[in-house]
Short mmCIF file of C-alpha atoms in Angstrom, two decimals:
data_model
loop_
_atom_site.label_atom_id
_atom_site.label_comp_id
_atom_site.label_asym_id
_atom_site.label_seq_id
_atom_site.Cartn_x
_atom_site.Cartn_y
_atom_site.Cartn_z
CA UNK A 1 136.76 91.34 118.97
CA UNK A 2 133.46 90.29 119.64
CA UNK A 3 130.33 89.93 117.68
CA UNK A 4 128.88 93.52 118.71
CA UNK A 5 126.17 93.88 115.99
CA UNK A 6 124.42 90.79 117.60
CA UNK A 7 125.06 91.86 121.24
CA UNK A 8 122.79 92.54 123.74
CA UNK A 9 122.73 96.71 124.06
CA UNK A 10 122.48 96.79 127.65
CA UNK A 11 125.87 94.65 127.67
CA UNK A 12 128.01 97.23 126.07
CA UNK A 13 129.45 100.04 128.81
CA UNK A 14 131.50 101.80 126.22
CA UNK A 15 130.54 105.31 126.99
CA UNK A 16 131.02 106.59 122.76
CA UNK A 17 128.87 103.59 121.86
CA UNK A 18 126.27 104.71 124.24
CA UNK A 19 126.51 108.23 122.58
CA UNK A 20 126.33 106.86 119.69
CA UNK A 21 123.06 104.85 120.11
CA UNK A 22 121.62 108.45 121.53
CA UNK A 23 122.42 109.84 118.13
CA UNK A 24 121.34 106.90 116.20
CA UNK A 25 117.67 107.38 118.17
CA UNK A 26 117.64 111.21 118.03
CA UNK A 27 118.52 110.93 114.16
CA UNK A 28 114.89 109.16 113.41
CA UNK A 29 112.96 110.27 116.61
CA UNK A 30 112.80 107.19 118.51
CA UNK A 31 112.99 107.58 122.33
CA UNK A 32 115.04 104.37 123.60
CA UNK A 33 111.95 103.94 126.14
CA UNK A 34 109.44 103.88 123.46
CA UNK A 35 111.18 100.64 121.25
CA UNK A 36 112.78 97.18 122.93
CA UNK A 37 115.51 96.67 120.66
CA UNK A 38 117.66 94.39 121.86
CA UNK A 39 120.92 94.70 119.36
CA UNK A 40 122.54 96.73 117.18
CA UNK A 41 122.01 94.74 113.83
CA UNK A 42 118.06 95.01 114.98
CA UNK A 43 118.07 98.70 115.61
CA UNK A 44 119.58 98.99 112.18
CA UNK A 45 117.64 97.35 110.61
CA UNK A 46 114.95 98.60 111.71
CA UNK A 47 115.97 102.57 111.25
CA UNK A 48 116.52 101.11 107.21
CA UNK A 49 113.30 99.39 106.56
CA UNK A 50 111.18 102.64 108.35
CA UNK A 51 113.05 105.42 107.25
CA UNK A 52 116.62 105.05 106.15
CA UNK A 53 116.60 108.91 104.79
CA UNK A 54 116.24 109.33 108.55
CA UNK A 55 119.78 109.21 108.80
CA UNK A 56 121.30 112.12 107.66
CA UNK A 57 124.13 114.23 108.91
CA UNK A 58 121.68 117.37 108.90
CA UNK A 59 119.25 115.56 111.61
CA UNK A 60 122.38 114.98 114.38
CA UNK A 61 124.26 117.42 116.49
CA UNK A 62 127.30 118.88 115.18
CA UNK A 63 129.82 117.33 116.97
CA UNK A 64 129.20 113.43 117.95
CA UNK A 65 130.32 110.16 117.11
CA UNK A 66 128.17 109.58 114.20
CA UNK A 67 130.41 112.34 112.65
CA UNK A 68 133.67 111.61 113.69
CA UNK A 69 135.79 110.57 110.66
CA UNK A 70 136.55 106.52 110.67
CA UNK A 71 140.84 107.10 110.95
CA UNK A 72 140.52 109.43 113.90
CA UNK A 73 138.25 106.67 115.97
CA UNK A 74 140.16 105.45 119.04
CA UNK A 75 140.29 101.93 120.32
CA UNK A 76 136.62 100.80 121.50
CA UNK A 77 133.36 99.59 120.75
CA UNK A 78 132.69 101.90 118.07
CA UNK A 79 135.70 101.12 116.40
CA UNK A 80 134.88 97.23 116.88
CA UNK A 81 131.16 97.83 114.99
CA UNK A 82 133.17 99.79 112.35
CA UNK A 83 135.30 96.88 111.61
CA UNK A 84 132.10 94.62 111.43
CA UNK A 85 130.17 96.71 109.24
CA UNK A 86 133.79 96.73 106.77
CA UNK A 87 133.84 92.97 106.79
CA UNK A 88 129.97 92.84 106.02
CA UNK A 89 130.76 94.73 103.12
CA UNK A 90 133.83 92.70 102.41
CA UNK A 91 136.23 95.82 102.80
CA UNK A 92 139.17 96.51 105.19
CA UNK A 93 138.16 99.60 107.38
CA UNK A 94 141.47 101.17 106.12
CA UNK A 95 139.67 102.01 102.54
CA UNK A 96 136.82 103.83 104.76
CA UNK A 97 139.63 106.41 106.14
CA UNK A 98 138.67 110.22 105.73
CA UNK A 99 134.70 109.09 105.86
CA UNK A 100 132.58 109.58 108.70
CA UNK A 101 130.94 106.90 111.04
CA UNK A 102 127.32 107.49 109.63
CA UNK A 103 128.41 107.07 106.13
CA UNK A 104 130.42 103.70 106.84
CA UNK A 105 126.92 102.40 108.40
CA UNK A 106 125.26 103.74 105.48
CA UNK A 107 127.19 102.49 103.22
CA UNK A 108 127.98 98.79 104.80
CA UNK A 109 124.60 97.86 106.41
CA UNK A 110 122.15 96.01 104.10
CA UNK A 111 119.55 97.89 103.01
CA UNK A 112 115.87 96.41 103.32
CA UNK A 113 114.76 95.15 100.15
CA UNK A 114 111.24 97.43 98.74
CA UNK A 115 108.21 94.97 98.06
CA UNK A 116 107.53 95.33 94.33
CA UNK A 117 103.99 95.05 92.61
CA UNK A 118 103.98 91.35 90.60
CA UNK A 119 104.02 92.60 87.28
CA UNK A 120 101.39 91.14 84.77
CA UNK A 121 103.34 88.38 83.67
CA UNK A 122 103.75 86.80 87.20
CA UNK A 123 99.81 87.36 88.43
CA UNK A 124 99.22 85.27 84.96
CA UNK A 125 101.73 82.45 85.75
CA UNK A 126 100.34 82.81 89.59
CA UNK A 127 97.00 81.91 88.43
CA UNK A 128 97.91 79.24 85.73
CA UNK A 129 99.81 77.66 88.59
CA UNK A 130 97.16 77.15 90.96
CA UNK A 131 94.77 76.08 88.38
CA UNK A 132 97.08 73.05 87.47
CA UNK A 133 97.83 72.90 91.77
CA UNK A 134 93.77 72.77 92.11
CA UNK A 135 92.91 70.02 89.21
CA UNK A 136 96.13 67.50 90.60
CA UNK A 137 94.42 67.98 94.18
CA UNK A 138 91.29 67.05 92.16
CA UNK A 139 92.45 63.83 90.74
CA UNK A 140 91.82 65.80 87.07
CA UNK A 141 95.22 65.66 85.61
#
């Protein structure tokens, strides 16, 4: 089992992996033209830290990989990122059995982490700080 998250897209023939990355672009709107991603962990990622309400089972076609439940997957590439996305999460793929595809990614891939606003306590240590910085580079200690 390769590393499939981190491999080149265009390197994978697997013909379910290919429909899955058409659902995974359909899902959010992308056209695979339009963006030069070149793996899957990128794609991800990037789906996540746009719009990861984007994927939802109401926004793909009713029959597709994405929907296929994780026990009934057969051997392949999709299976392979499955197993990935388990050991991410530090979970055997066996305790994803009766869940779908899309919620296994959902659930396993790291989600993008929201910038917060510093709250007042930080600007004020923020500023203390680089008054102190600003009278060592000084010589005022």
């Amino acid at each position: 089992m390769s590393d499939l998250l981190h491999l080149r897209l265009d390197a994978i023939f697997d013909p379910a992996f290919q429909q899955m990355l058409d659902e995974l672009y359909h899902a959010v709107n992308w056209s695979r033209d339009d963006l030069a991603t070149p793996t899957l962990f990128y794609l991800l990622s990037s789906i996540m830290t746009e719009d990861a309400k984007a994927l939802a089972a109401n926004r793909l076609p009713a029959t597709g990989v994405l929907l296929t439940k994780v026990d009934r997957l057969h051997e392949g590439a999709v299976e392979d990122v499955c197993r990935e996305l388990a050991s991410i999460k530090g979970a055997h793929i066996e305790s994803f059995d009766g869940k779908t595809v899309l919620s296994l990614i959902k659930t396993c891939f790291p989600k993008a982490v929201r910038a917060r606003k510093p709250t007042r306590n930080q600007l004020h240590h923020d500023a203390r700080r680089m008054v102190i910085v600003m009278r060592r580079a000084n010589g005022d200690l």
